Coordinates of C-alpha atoms and ligand atoms in Angstrom, one line a residue:
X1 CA 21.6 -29.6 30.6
X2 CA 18.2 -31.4 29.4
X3 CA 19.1 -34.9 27.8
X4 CA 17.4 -35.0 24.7
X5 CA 15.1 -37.8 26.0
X6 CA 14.1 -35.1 28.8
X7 CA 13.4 -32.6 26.1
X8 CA 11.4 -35.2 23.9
X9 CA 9.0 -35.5 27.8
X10 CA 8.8 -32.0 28.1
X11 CA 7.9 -31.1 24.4
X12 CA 5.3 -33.4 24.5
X13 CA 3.8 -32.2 27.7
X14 CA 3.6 -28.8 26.6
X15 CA 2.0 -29.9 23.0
X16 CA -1.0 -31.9 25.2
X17 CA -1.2 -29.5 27.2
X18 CA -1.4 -26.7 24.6
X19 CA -3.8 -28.9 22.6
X20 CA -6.3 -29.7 25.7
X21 CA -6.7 -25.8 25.7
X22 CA -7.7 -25.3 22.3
X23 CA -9.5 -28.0 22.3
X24 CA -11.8 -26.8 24.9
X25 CA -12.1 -23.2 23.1
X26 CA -13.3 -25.2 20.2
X27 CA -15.9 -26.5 22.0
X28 CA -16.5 -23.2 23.7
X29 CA -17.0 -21.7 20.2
X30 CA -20.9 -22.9 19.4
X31 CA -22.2 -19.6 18.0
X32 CA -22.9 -19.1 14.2
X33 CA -23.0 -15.8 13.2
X34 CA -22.4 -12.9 10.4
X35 CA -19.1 -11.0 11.4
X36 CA -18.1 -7.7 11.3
X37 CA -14.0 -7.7 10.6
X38 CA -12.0 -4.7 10.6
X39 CA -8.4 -4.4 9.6
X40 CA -7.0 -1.4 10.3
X41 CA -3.4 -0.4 11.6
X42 CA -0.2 1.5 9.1
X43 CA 1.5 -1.8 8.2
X44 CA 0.5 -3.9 4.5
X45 CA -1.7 -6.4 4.6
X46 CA -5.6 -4.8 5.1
X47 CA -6.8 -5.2 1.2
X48 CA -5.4 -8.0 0.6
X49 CA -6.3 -9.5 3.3
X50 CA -9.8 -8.9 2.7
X51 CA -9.3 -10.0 -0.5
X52 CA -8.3 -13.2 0.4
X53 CA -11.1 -13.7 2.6
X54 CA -13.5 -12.6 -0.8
X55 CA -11.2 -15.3 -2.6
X56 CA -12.0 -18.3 -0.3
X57 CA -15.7 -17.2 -0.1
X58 CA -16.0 -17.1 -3.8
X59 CA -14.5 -20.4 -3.4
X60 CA -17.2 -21.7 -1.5
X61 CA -19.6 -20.4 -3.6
X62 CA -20.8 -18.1 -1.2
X63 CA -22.6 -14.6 -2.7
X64 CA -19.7 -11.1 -2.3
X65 CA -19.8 -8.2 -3.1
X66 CA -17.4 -5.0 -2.9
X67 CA -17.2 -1.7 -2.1
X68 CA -14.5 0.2 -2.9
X69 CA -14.3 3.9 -1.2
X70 CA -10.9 4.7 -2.8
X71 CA -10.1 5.2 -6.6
X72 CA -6.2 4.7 -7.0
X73 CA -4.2 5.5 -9.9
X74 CA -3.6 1.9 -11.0
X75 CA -6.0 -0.7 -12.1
X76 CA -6.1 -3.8 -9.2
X77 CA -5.2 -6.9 -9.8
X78 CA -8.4 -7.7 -7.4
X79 CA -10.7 -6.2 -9.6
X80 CA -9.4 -7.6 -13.0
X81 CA -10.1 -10.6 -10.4
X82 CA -13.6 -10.6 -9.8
X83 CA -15.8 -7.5 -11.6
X84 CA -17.0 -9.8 -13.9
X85 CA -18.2 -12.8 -11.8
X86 CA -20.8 -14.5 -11.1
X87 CA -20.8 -14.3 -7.2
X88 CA -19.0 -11.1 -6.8
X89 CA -21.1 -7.6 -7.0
X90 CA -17.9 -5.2 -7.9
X91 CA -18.0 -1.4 -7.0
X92 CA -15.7 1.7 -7.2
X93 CA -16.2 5.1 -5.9
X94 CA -16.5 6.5 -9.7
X95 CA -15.0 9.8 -9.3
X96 CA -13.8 12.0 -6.3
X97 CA -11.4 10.6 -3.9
X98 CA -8.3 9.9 -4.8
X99 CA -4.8 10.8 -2.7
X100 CA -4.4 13.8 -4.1
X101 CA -8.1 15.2 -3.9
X102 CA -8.4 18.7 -3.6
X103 CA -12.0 19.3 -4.1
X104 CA -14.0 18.5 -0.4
X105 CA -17.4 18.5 -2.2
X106 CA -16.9 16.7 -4.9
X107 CA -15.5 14.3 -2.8
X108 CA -18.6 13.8 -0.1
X109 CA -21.0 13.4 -3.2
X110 CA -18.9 10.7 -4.4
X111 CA -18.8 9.2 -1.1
X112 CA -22.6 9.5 -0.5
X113 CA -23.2 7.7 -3.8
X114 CA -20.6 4.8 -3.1
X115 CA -22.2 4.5 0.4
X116 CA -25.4 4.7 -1.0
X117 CA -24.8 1.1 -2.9
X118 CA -22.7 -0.6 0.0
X119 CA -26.1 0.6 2.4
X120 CA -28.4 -1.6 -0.2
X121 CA -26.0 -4.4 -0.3
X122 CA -25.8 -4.3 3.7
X123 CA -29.4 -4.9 3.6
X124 CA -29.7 -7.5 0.8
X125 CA -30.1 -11.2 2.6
X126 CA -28.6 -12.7 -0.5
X127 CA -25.6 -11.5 0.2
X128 CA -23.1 -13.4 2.2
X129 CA -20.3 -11.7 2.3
X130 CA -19.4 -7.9 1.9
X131 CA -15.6 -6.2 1.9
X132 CA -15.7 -2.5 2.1
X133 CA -12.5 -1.4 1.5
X134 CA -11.1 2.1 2.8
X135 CA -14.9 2.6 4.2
X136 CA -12.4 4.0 7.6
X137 CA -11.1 6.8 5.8
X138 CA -14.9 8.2 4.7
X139 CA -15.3 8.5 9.0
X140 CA -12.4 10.1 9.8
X141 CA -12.6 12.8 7.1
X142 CA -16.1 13.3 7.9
X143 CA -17.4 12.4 4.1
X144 CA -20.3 9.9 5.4
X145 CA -22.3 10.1 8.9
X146 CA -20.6 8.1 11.2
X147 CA -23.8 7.1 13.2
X148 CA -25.8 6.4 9.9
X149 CA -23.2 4.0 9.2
X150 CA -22.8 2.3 12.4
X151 CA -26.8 2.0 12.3
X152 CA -26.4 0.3 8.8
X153 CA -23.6 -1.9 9.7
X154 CA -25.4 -3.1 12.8
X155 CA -28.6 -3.6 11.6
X156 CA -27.4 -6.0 8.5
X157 CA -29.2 -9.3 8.1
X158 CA -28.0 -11.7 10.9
X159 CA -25.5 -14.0 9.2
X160 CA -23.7 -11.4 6.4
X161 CA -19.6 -11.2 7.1
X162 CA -18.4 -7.4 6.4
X163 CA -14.9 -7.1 6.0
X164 CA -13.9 -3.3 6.4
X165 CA -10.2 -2.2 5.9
X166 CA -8.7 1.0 6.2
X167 CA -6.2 2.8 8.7
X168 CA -7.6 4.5 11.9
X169 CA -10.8 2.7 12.4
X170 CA -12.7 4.7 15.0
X171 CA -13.1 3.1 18.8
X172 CA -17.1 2.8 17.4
X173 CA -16.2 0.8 14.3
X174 CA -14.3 -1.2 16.7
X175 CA -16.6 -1.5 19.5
X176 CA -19.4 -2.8 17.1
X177 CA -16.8 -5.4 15.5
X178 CA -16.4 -8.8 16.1
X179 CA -12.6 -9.5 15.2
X180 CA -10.3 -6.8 14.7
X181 CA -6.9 -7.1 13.2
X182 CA -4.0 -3.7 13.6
X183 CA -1.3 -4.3 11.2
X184 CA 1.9 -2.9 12.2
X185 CA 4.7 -1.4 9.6
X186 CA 7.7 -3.1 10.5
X187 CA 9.1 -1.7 7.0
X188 CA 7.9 -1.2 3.6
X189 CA 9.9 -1.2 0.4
X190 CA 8.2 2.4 -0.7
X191 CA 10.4 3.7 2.1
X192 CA 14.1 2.6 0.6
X193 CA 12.6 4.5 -3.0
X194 CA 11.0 0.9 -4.3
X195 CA 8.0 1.7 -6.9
X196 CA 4.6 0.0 -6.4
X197 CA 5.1 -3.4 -7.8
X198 CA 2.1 -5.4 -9.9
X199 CA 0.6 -8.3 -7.6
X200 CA 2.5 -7.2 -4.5
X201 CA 0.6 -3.7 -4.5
X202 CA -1.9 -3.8 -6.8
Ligands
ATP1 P1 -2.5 -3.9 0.6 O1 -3.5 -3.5 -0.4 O2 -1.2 -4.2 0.0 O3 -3.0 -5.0 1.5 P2 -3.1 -2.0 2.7 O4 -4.6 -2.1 2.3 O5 -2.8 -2.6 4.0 O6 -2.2 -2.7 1.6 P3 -3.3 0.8 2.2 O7 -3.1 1.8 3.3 O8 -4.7 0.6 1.7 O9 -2.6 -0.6 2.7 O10 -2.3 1.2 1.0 C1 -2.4 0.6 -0.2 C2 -1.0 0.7 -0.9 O11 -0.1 1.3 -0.1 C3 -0.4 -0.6 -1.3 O12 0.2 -0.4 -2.5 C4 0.5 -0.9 -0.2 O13 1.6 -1.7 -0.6 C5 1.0 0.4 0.2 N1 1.4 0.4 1.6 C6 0.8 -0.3 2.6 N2 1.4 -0.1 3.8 C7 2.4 0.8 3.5 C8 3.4 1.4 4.3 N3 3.5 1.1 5.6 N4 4.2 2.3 3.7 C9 4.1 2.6 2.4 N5 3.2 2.0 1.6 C10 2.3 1.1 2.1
MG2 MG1 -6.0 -0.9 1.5

């Protein structure tokens, strides 16, 4: 067995070693640029996530804005949060989607119009930083043009961040993306009969 001296060596060797790498990706790492992020995956974490990255922006006193393509049940803490201020544009789809749609058409129109802002934001160079949450779910239930979108997305002034969440991102959001996060359920409280809880979900 090591002696704890040994262990102290080896430790230490590993930490220089491990540091000299990142290091040199640091210094690899010279390009400035505006990010496309997508969160995706079944597991928590893709809203809020993007909302903290809005938080810490807003923080810096950089210029957000939001685009929400879902209309839950239950008011959000993150829009309490931030609809009225200064540095943060605030939308939600108005009507239409919800979970429990049943009305296709009603739903596209509503999608179209949401898009419709999130498309001028996307093109605004005042804007710094934009989080379009549940934009994935308008693809894969064929509410918006997936090309039109990609075309938007990809043709955005050079340095705005967009932060998109939503579960199954398509391989073309992904491909166009510049950092993509899949969160993985490992369990969730909903699942042993636990309500939604204020600030954890909402
Ligand atoms: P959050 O907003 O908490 O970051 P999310 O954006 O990753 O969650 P969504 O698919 O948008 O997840 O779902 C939003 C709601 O569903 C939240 O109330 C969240 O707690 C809940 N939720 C997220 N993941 C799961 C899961 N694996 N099972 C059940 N409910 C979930
Ligand atoms: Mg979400």
């Amino acid at each position: 067995m090591a002696t704890s001296e040994e262990r102290k060596v080896r430790h230490k060797k590993a930490m220089q070693r491990k540091k000299e790498h990142i290091d040199n990706k640091i210094e690899k790492a010279t390009i400035d640029k505006g990010l496309i992020v997508v969160l995706t995956g079944n597991g928590k974490g893709k809203s809020s996530s993007a909302f903290g990255m809005l938080a810490r922006s807003v923080g810096h006193g950089l210029h957000c804005a939001v685009v929400q393509f879902i209309k839950g049940v239950w008011e959000t803490g993150e829009h309490l949060m931030f609809q009225d201020h200064p540095l943060v544009e605030f939308h939600v789809m108005a009507t239409g989607f919800t979970w429990d749609t049943q009305d296709r058409d009603k739903d596209i129109a509503a999608a179209e119009a949401t898009w419709k802002e999130a498309a001028r934001l996307l093109q605004d160079e005042s804007i710094d930083v934009i989080v379009l949450d549940e934009l994935t779910y308008m693809l894969t239930y064929g509410y918006l043009d997936k090309q039109s979108v990609l075309d938007t997305l990809t043709s955005r002034p050079e340095m705005q961040h967009v932060i998109i969440t939503g579960r199954n991102a398509s391989p073309e959001l992904i491909e166009i993306a510049d950092t993509v996060a899949e969160l993985e359920s490992v369990k969730h409280a909903f699942d042993s009969g636990v309500k939604v809880q204020k600030g954890i979900d909402y």
